[in-house]
Amino acid sequence: MMLAKTSHEPRPQASPSPLEANGKRFFMWTIGCQMNEADSAKVASTLQEVGYRPTHSEEEADVIVLNSCVVRQAAEDKVTGKLQALVGLKRRRPETSLLVTGCLVTNQQEQLSQRFPHVDLFFDPSDFDQLQRVVPELADLDDDLSQLPHYYLPESSGAPGVTAYVPIIYGCNFLCSYCIVPYRRGKERSRPISDIVREVEEVASKGVREVTLLGQTVNAYGRDTDGRAMLTDLLRAVDAVPGIDRLRFLTSHPKHMSNEIIDAMAELPSVCEHINLPVQAGDDDVLRRMRRTYTRDYWKDRIAYARERMPNITVATDVIVGFPGETDRQFQATYDLLSDVGCEKVHLAMYSPRPGTLSARWADDVPLHEKQRRHQAIESLQERLCTERNASRRGERVQVLVETMAKGRWTGRTRGNTLVHFEDSRDLKGKLVDVEITHTSPWFLIGASANQPS
Ligand code: SAM
Ligand code: SF4
């Protein structure tokens, strides 16, 4: 049964009113996780606030911002490659400001400035005020820059879209042996619940209908604040915001995936039947060496409880293949676990040693060709499982939140996060539409709209 939403007193808007365009342009380049996308949205909206407009061309930008990721060597190589590629532009147009933020930067500013002297500013994502050093117009803003919401877009740039990411907790208190994140993002810091709810109300007032709450360990929300407000309290508060029809949160750590959180997911009407719960490996010895703090059975039990409470729930997970010392048998345990549980989405990575982490001291002893074979095996498994599952949905009627139009087709997602395409001549952006599924593929569904949108 859908519960009615309670209404809130309108709160004061945190954002200042937008200035006129000042003729200057910014170019934003982002790689990495959703947290980086959220931080980039904040930089972009702040620059727009003081009159800058976005451009797709680095050549015509007055400010270039690169938001970096170093979770794997391949990501770090992309960032350093991009930085090298901008040496020529900076020589030709020295007046262009080049800024770098993201996980590459934290605690590394000095070394980076020596290595890349053409960069004007390396700023830590948690030290947003640094932007003022190269964007003088930001002094015109009354607000403390770090207090600006992530998703405010000035009126002049149009609606912010249908879905929005809202960070709720920064950093991570775990120390998984392979992971560089705690060294770059620091300890867990939960944002005050009132700030988060105000930000959600603000995006809802601009037409956003789906919010995804973000954190490296999102379900640790509140644990660093003497339990003043925990994730379940926050889910209830956001569920009650008028206009928010769908609520998601990622990424959860299995250790903190309590029955209370799963119960709240099942009870709150806006919380979608979708869980993002990284397992990383299906063998207990590998999990122990990864310092993941749970066992294979514990992870399975969390999924089982979620399915007991929400039989239609879809499951996404993260897996690393080729961790140091991972034997064929141990890899097979991961493969079998994913096959048994039937995850809808596996975010798959080949192990990449990160200097400074514990596992980087161990031999990276699974050869590349073997990592690639394991990677391919899980990709094929995923394709088979998704083909079978999606095929069984032909004829089903699913609720789709319509996000974009591309090549004459509307695209949106189900509550379980499956992509759906359909044709309809009406303007359906931001509408909830029932779609009857007519064709399926492993990665998306195709259908026909079946009702009046809401
Ligand atoms: N906090 C989440 C968790 O508990 O799993 C994940 C956040 S992590 C930044 C995102 C993903 O990157 C991880 O789930 C892991 O699969 C992958 N990852 C992190 N370090 C890695 C490494 N050294 N090599 C390969 N993949 C890595
Ligand atoms: Fe990295 Fe582990 Fe923290 Fe996730 S929980 S961010 S994998 S250290």
Tab-separated table of N, CA and C in Angstrom, residues 63-172:
chain	number	residue	atom	x	y	z
A	63	VAL	N	37.997	28.394	-17.950
A	63	VAL	CA	38.369	27.547	-16.808
A	63	VAL	C	38.166	26.082	-17.216
A	64	ILE	N	39.192	25.275	-16.993
A	64	ILE	CA	39.076	23.828	-17.240
A	64	ILE	C	39.207	23.129	-15.887
A	65	VAL	N	38.233	22.260	-15.580
A	65	VAL	CA	38.298	21.518	-14.308
A	65	VAL	C	38.356	20.026	-14.618
A	66	LEU	N	39.390	19.348	-14.119
A	66	LEU	CA	39.479	17.892	-14.257
A	66	LEU	C	39.180	17.275	-12.895
A	67	ASN	N	38.200	16.363	-12.863
A	67	ASN	CA	37.884	15.671	-11.613
A	67	ASN	C	38.381	14.227	-11.730
A	68	SER	N	39.355	13.872	-10.893
A	68	SER	CA	40.157	12.663	-11.116
A	68	SER	C	39.747	11.468	-10.250
A	69	CYS	N	40.198	10.291	-10.675
A	69	CYS	CA	39.983	9.050	-9.919
A	69	CYS	C	41.287	8.266	-9.950
A	70	VAL	N	41.631	7.621	-8.820
A	70	VAL	CA	42.853	6.807	-8.781
A	70	VAL	C	42.576	5.423	-8.190
A	71	VAL	N	41.308	5.008	-8.238
A	71	VAL	CA	40.950	3.723	-7.624
A	71	VAL	C	41.697	2.573	-8.307
A	72	ARG	N	41.884	2.697	-9.620
A	72	ARG	CA	42.684	1.711	-10.350
A	72	ARG	C	43.752	2.438	-11.159
A	73	GLN	N	44.820	1.725	-11.499
A	73	GLN	CA	45.911	2.360	-12.248
A	73	GLN	C	45.402	2.917	-13.578
A	74	ALA	N	44.459	2.184	-14.223
A	74	ALA	CA	43.975	2.637	-15.537
A	74	ALA	C	43.318	4.008	-15.428
A	75	ALA	N	42.598	4.246	-14.331
A	75	ALA	CA	41.944	5.546	-14.154
A	75	ALA	C	43.001	6.622	-13.943
A	76	GLU	N	43.990	6.312	-13.101
A	76	GLU	CA	45.050	7.300	-12.843
A	76	GLU	C	45.788	7.634	-14.139
A	77	ASP	N	46.036	6.603	-14.971
A	77	ASP	CA	46.730	6.846	-16.239
A	77	ASP	C	45.922	7.771	-17.142
A	78	LYS	N	44.585	7.616	-17.104
A	78	LYS	CA	43.742	8.495	-17.932
A	78	LYS	C	43.883	9.943	-17.484
A	79	VAL	N	43.924	10.139	-16.175
A	79	VAL	CA	44.024	11.512	-15.644
A	79	VAL	C	45.366	12.115	-16.029
A	80	THR	N	46.448	11.363	-15.820
A	80	THR	CA	47.766	11.937	-16.121
A	80	THR	C	47.910	12.143	-17.630
A	81	GLY	N	47.301	11.240	-18.424
A	81	GLY	CA	47.313	11.424	-19.889
A	81	GLY	C	46.593	12.715	-20.280
A	82	LYS	N	45.463	12.945	-19.639
A	82	LYS	CA	44.676	14.154	-19.936
A	82	LYS	C	45.478	15.401	-19.551
A	83	LEU	N	46.162	15.315	-18.408
A	83	LEU	CA	46.960	16.462	-17.953
A	83	LEU	C	48.094	16.744	-18.937
A	84	GLN	N	48.737	15.697	-19.415
A	84	GLN	CA	49.829	15.881	-20.398
A	84	GLN	C	49.279	16.510	-21.663
A	85	ALA	N	48.091	16.029	-22.075
A	85	ALA	CA	47.511	16.511	-23.337
A	85	ALA	C	47.176	18.005	-23.263
A	86	LEU	N	47.044	18.534	-22.054
A	86	LEU	CA	46.666	19.949	-21.925
A	86	LEU	C	47.887	20.882	-21.835
A	87	VAL	N	49.102	20.308	-21.884
A	87	VAL	CA	50.302	21.158	-21.808
A	87	VAL	C	50.316	22.144	-22.976
A	88	GLY	N	50.023	21.638	-24.183
A	88	GLY	CA	50.060	22.491	-25.395
A	88	GLY	C	49.026	23.608	-25.302
A	89	LEU	N	47.815	23.265	-24.883
A	89	LEU	CA	46.755	24.286	-24.787
A	89	LEU	C	47.163	25.376	-23.802
A	90	LYS	N	47.725	24.980	-22.708
A	90	LYS	CA	48.104	25.941	-21.667
A	90	LYS	C	49.229	26.858	-22.185
A	91	ARG	N	50.090	26.293	-23.053
A	91	ARG	CA	51.170	27.108	-23.637
A	91	ARG	C	50.571	28.140	-24.595
A	92	ARG	N	49.613	27.674	-25.413
A	92	ARG	CA	48.982	28.591	-26.394
A	92	ARG	C	48.090	29.610	-25.719
A	93	ARG	N	47.373	29.169	-24.634
A	93	ARG	CA	46.407	30.063	-23.989
A	93	ARG	C	46.681	30.101	-22.479
A	94	PRO	N	47.786	30.755	-22.082
A	94	PRO	CA	48.162	30.733	-20.655
A	94	PRO	C	47.117	31.349	-19.746
A	95	GLU	N	46.212	32.155	-20.322
A	95	GLU	CA	45.179	32.800	-19.480
A	95	GLU	C	44.098	31.801	-19.059
A	96	THR	N	44.011	30.635	-19.710
A	96	THR	CA	43.042	29.602	-19.294
A	96	THR	C	43.466	29.026	-17.940
A	97	SER	N	42.534	28.984	-16.984
A	97	SER	CA	42.870	28.399	-15.676
A	97	SER	C	42.623	26.895	-15.720
A	98	LEU	N	43.620	26.130	-15.287
A	98	LEU	CA	43.495	24.673	-15.264
A	98	LEU	C	43.464	24.202	-13.807
A	99	LEU	N	42.358	23.547	-13.429
A	99	LEU	CA	42.142	23.112	-12.039
A	99	LEU	C	41.982	21.593	-12.001
A	100	VAL	N	42.532	20.975	-10.971
A	100	VAL	CA	42.377	19.521	-10.826
A	100	VAL	C	41.873	19.217	-9.417
A	101	THR	N	40.864	18.367	-9.324
A	101	THR	CA	40.354	17.938	-8.021
A	101	THR	C	40.160	16.415	-8.045
A	102	GLY	N	39.544	15.860	-7.001
A	102	GLY	CA	39.289	14.411	-6.972
A	102	GLY	C	40.380	13.669	-6.207
A	103	CYS	N	40.304	12.341	-6.256
A	103	CYS	CA	41.153	11.496	-5.398
A	103	CYS	C	42.643	11.564	-5.733
A	104	LEU	N	42.998	12.028	-6.945
A	104	LEU	CA	44.422	12.179	-7.269
A	104	LEU	C	45.072	13.209	-6.347
A	105	VAL	N	44.272	14.180	-5.917
A	105	VAL	CA	44.827	15.399	-5.329
A	105	VAL	C	45.124	15.291	-3.837
A	106	THR	N	44.224	14.665	-3.077
A	106	THR	CA	44.305	14.719	-1.615
A	106	THR	C	45.691	14.351	-1.090
A	107	ASN	N	46.268	15.190	-0.280
A	107	ASN	CA	47.599	15.018	0.332
A	107	ASN	C	48.734	14.936	-0.683
A	108	GLN	N	48.472	15.250	-1.921
A	108	GLN	CA	49.507	15.089	-2.947
A	108	GLN	C	49.817	16.404	-3.665
A	109	GLN	N	49.249	17.515	-3.183
A	109	GLN	CA	49.343	18.772	-3.931
A	109	GLN	C	50.790	19.137	-4.285
A	110	GLU	N	51.705	18.970	-3.330
A	110	GLU	CA	53.071	19.454	-3.565
A	110	GLU	C	53.755	18.663	-4.682
A	111	GLN	N	53.681	17.321	-4.561
A	111	GLN	CA	54.307	16.490	-5.593
A	111	GLN	C	53.684	16.764	-6.957
A	112	LEU	N	52.332	16.917	-6.958
A	112	LEU	CA	51.638	17.113	-8.232
A	112	LEU	C	52.033	18.444	-8.871
A	113	SER	N	52.181	19.489	-8.047
A	113	SER	CA	52.538	20.808	-8.600
A	113	SER	C	53.910	20.742	-9.258
A	114	GLN	N	54.800	19.929	-8.673
A	114	GLN	CA	56.128	19.807	-9.296
A	114	GLN	C	56.058	19.021	-10.593
A	115	ARG	N	55.204	18.001	-10.576
A	115	ARG	CA	55.122	17.122	-11.752
A	115	ARG	C	54.360	17.777	-12.895
A	116	PHE	N	53.340	18.581	-12.547
A	116	PHE	CA	52.504	19.222	-13.575
A	116	PHE	C	52.459	20.740	-13.324
A	117	PRO	N	53.575	21.436	-13.633
A	117	PRO	CA	53.627	22.867	-13.292
A	117	PRO	C	52.647	23.716	-14.086
A	118	HIS	N	52.057	23.177	-15.160
A	118	HIS	CA	51.111	23.964	-15.959
A	118	HIS	C	49.723	24.018	-15.313
A	119	VAL	N	49.526	23.290	-14.197
A	119	VAL	CA	48.211	23.317	-13.517
A	119	VAL	C	48.184	24.494	-12.546
A	120	ASP	N	47.093	25.283	-12.604
A	120	ASP	CA	47.004	26.465	-11.741
A	120	ASP	C	46.628	26.112	-10.309
A	121	LEU	N	45.773	25.072	-10.138
A	121	LEU	CA	45.334	24.751	-8.781
A	121	LEU	C	44.968	23.275	-8.659
A	122	PHE	N	45.558	22.626	-7.668
A	122	PHE	CA	45.100	21.300	-7.265
A	122	PHE	C	44.289	21.505	-5.996
A	123	PHE	N	42.993	21.220	-6.023
A	123	PHE	CA	42.227	21.420	-4.783
A	123	PHE	C	41.523	20.150	-4.337
A	124	ASP	N	41.599	19.950	-3.008
A	124	ASP	CA	40.998	18.779	-2.388
A	124	ASP	C	39.467	18.879	-2.513
A	125	PRO	N	38.779	17.779	-2.854
A	125	PRO	CA	37.316	17.873	-2.985
A	125	PRO	C	36.624	18.326	-1.699
A	126	SER	N	37.289	18.149	-0.546
A	126	SER	CA	36.635	18.598	0.691
A	126	SER	C	37.013	20.047	1.026
A	127	ASP	N	37.810	20.680	0.174
A	127	ASP	CA	38.241	22.057	0.437
A	127	ASP	C	37.821	22.938	-0.737
A	128	PHE	N	36.524	23.020	-0.872
A	128	PHE	CA	35.911	23.668	-2.021
A	128	PHE	C	36.237	25.163	-2.109
A	129	ASP	N	36.488	25.773	-0.942
A	129	ASP	CA	36.749	27.218	-0.917
A	129	ASP	C	38.004	27.600	-1.709
A	130	GLN	N	38.889	26.618	-1.916
A	130	GLN	CA	40.106	26.874	-2.697
A	130	GLN	C	39.808	27.428	-4.091
A	131	LEU	N	38.638	27.093	-4.607
A	131	LEU	CA	38.259	27.540	-5.959
A	131	LEU	C	38.388	29.055	-6.113
A	132	GLN	N	38.149	29.763	-5.027
A	132	GLN	CA	38.198	31.230	-5.081
A	132	GLN	C	39.559	31.744	-5.520
A	133	ARG	N	40.606	30.928	-5.313
A	133	ARG	CA	41.950	31.403	-5.657
A	133	ARG	C	42.118	31.631	-7.145
A	134	VAL	N	41.349	30.890	-7.965
A	134	VAL	CA	41.496	31.085	-9.414
A	134	VAL	C	40.212	31.582	-10.083
A	135	VAL	N	39.115	31.618	-9.348
A	135	VAL	CA	37.864	32.138	-9.915
A	135	VAL	C	37.442	33.336	-9.060
A	136	PRO	N	37.980	34.516	-9.365
A	136	PRO	CA	37.768	35.670	-8.480
A	136	PRO	C	36.298	36.020	-8.302
A	137	GLU	N	35.460	35.732	-9.325
A	137	GLU	CA	34.031	36.072	-9.237
A	137	GLU	C	33.361	35.371	-8.050
A	138	LEU	N	33.958	34.285	-7.544
A	138	LEU	CA	33.309	33.556	-6.452
A	138	LEU	C	33.253	34.389	-5.175
A	139	ALA	N	34.075	35.413	-5.091
A	139	ALA	CA	34.016	36.293	-3.917
A	139	ALA	C	32.669	37.012	-3.866
A	140	ASP	N	31.971	37.100	-5.033
A	140	ASP	CA	30.653	37.758	-5.074
A	140	ASP	C	29.576	36.945	-4.358
A	141	LEU	N	29.846	35.652	-4.145
A	141	LEU	CA	28.829	34.822	-3.488
A	141	LEU	C	28.883	35.040	-1.983
A	142	ASP	N	27.706	35.240	-1.388
A	142	ASP	CA	27.667	35.472	0.057
A	142	ASP	C	27.938	34.181	0.818
A	143	ASP	N	27.441	33.066	0.262
A	143	ASP	CA	27.480	31.807	1.023
A	143	ASP	C	28.890	31.241	1.120
A	144	ASP	N	29.111	30.504	2.198
A	144	ASP	CA	30.311	29.704	2.321
A	144	ASP	C	30.237	28.669	1.189
A	145	LEU	N	31.272	28.625	0.349
A	145	LEU	CA	31.187	27.746	-0.830
A	145	LEU	C	30.927	26.292	-0.461
A	146	SER	N	31.555	25.831	0.645
A	146	SER	CA	31.383	24.417	0.972
A	146	SER	C	29.948	24.107	1.397
A	147	GLN	N	29.177	25.166	1.736
A	147	GLN	CA	27.792	24.935	2.147
A	147	GLN	C	26.826	24.915	0.971
A	148	LEU	N	27.311	25.299	-0.211
A	148	LEU	CA	26.388	25.301	-1.362
A	148	LEU	C	25.918	23.889	-1.659
A	149	PRO	N	24.675	23.752	-2.058
A	149	PRO	CA	24.199	22.399	-2.356
A	149	PRO	C	24.855	21.852	-3.618
A	150	HIS	N	24.780	20.538	-3.785
A	150	HIS	CA	25.437	19.907	-4.924
A	150	HIS	C	24.660	20.067	-6.210
A	151	TYR	N	23.378	20.261	-6.092
A	151	TYR	CA	22.609	20.138	-7.326
A	151	TYR	C	21.873	21.371	-7.726
A	152	TYR	N	22.199	22.456	-7.064
A	152	TYR	CA	21.520	23.673	-7.467
A	152	TYR	C	22.041	24.111	-8.819
A	153	LEU	N	21.157	24.319	-9.761
A	153	LEU	CA	21.535	24.902	-11.046
A	153	LEU	C	20.751	26.190	-11.194
A	154	PRO	N	21.417	27.267	-11.572
A	154	PRO	CA	20.698	28.516	-11.718
A	154	PRO	C	19.565	28.420	-12.722
A	155	GLU	N	18.547	29.241	-12.528
A	155	GLU	CA	17.377	29.223	-13.415
A	155	GLU	C	17.798	29.308	-14.878
A	156	SER	N	18.810	30.149	-15.132
A	156	SER	CA	19.192	30.415	-16.517
A	156	SER	C	19.677	29.167	-17.239
A	157	SER	N	20.113	28.166	-16.504
A	157	SER	CA	20.625	26.979	-17.193
A	157	SER	C	19.544	25.914	-17.358
A	158	GLY	N	18.322	26.212	-16.925
A	158	GLY	CA	17.242	25.256	-17.131
A	158	GLY	C	17.117	24.281	-15.984
A	159	ALA	N	16.224	23.317	-16.152
A	159	ALA	CA	15.942	22.361	-15.081
A	159	ALA	C	17.140	21.451	-14.857
A	160	PRO	N	17.368	20.986	-13.612
A	160	PRO	CA	18.525	20.152	-13.342
A	160	PRO	C	18.361	18.709	-13.813
A	161	GLY	N	17.222	18.345	-14.338
A	161	GLY	CA	17.037	16.964	-14.754
A	161	GLY	C	16.043	16.273	-13.854
A	162	VAL	N	15.909	14.984	-14.069
A	162	VAL	CA	14.861	14.231	-13.392
A	162	VAL	C	15.414	13.505	-12.168
A	163	THR	N	16.714	13.176	-12.236
A	163	THR	CA	17.336	12.439	-11.137
A	163	THR	C	18.518	13.247	-10.603
A	164	ALA	N	18.845	13.072	-9.347
A	164	ALA	CA	19.982	13.802	-8.776
A	164	ALA	C	20.703	12.938	-7.753
A	165	TYR	N	22.016	13.127	-7.681
A	165	TYR	CA	22.826	12.498	-6.639
A	165	TYR	C	22.964	13.471	-5.478
A	166	VAL	N	22.856	12.978	-4.260
A	166	VAL	CA	23.076	13.826	-3.085
A	166	VAL	C	24.037	13.098	-2.131
A	167	PRO	N	25.284	13.574	-2.002
A	167	PRO	CA	26.200	12.938	-1.043
A	167	PRO	C	25.696	13.121	0.376
A	168	ILE	N	25.783	12.069	1.184
A	168	ILE	CA	25.327	12.184	2.577
A	168	ILE	C	26.444	11.887	3.566
A	169	ILE	N	27.451	11.148	3.108
A	169	ILE	CA	28.576	10.832	4.006
A	169	ILE	C	29.843	10.799	3.155
A	170	TYR	N	30.876	11.444	3.657
A	170	TYR	CA	32.171	11.454	2.960
A	170	TYR	C	33.121	10.515	3.680
A	171	GLY	N	34.123	10.009	2.943
A	171	GLY	CA	35.175	9.202	3.552
A	171	GLY	C	34.753	7.771	3.829
A	172	CYS	N	35.681	7.024	4.455
A	172	CYS	CA	35.415	5.610	4.729
A	172	CYS	C	36.262	5.175	5.917
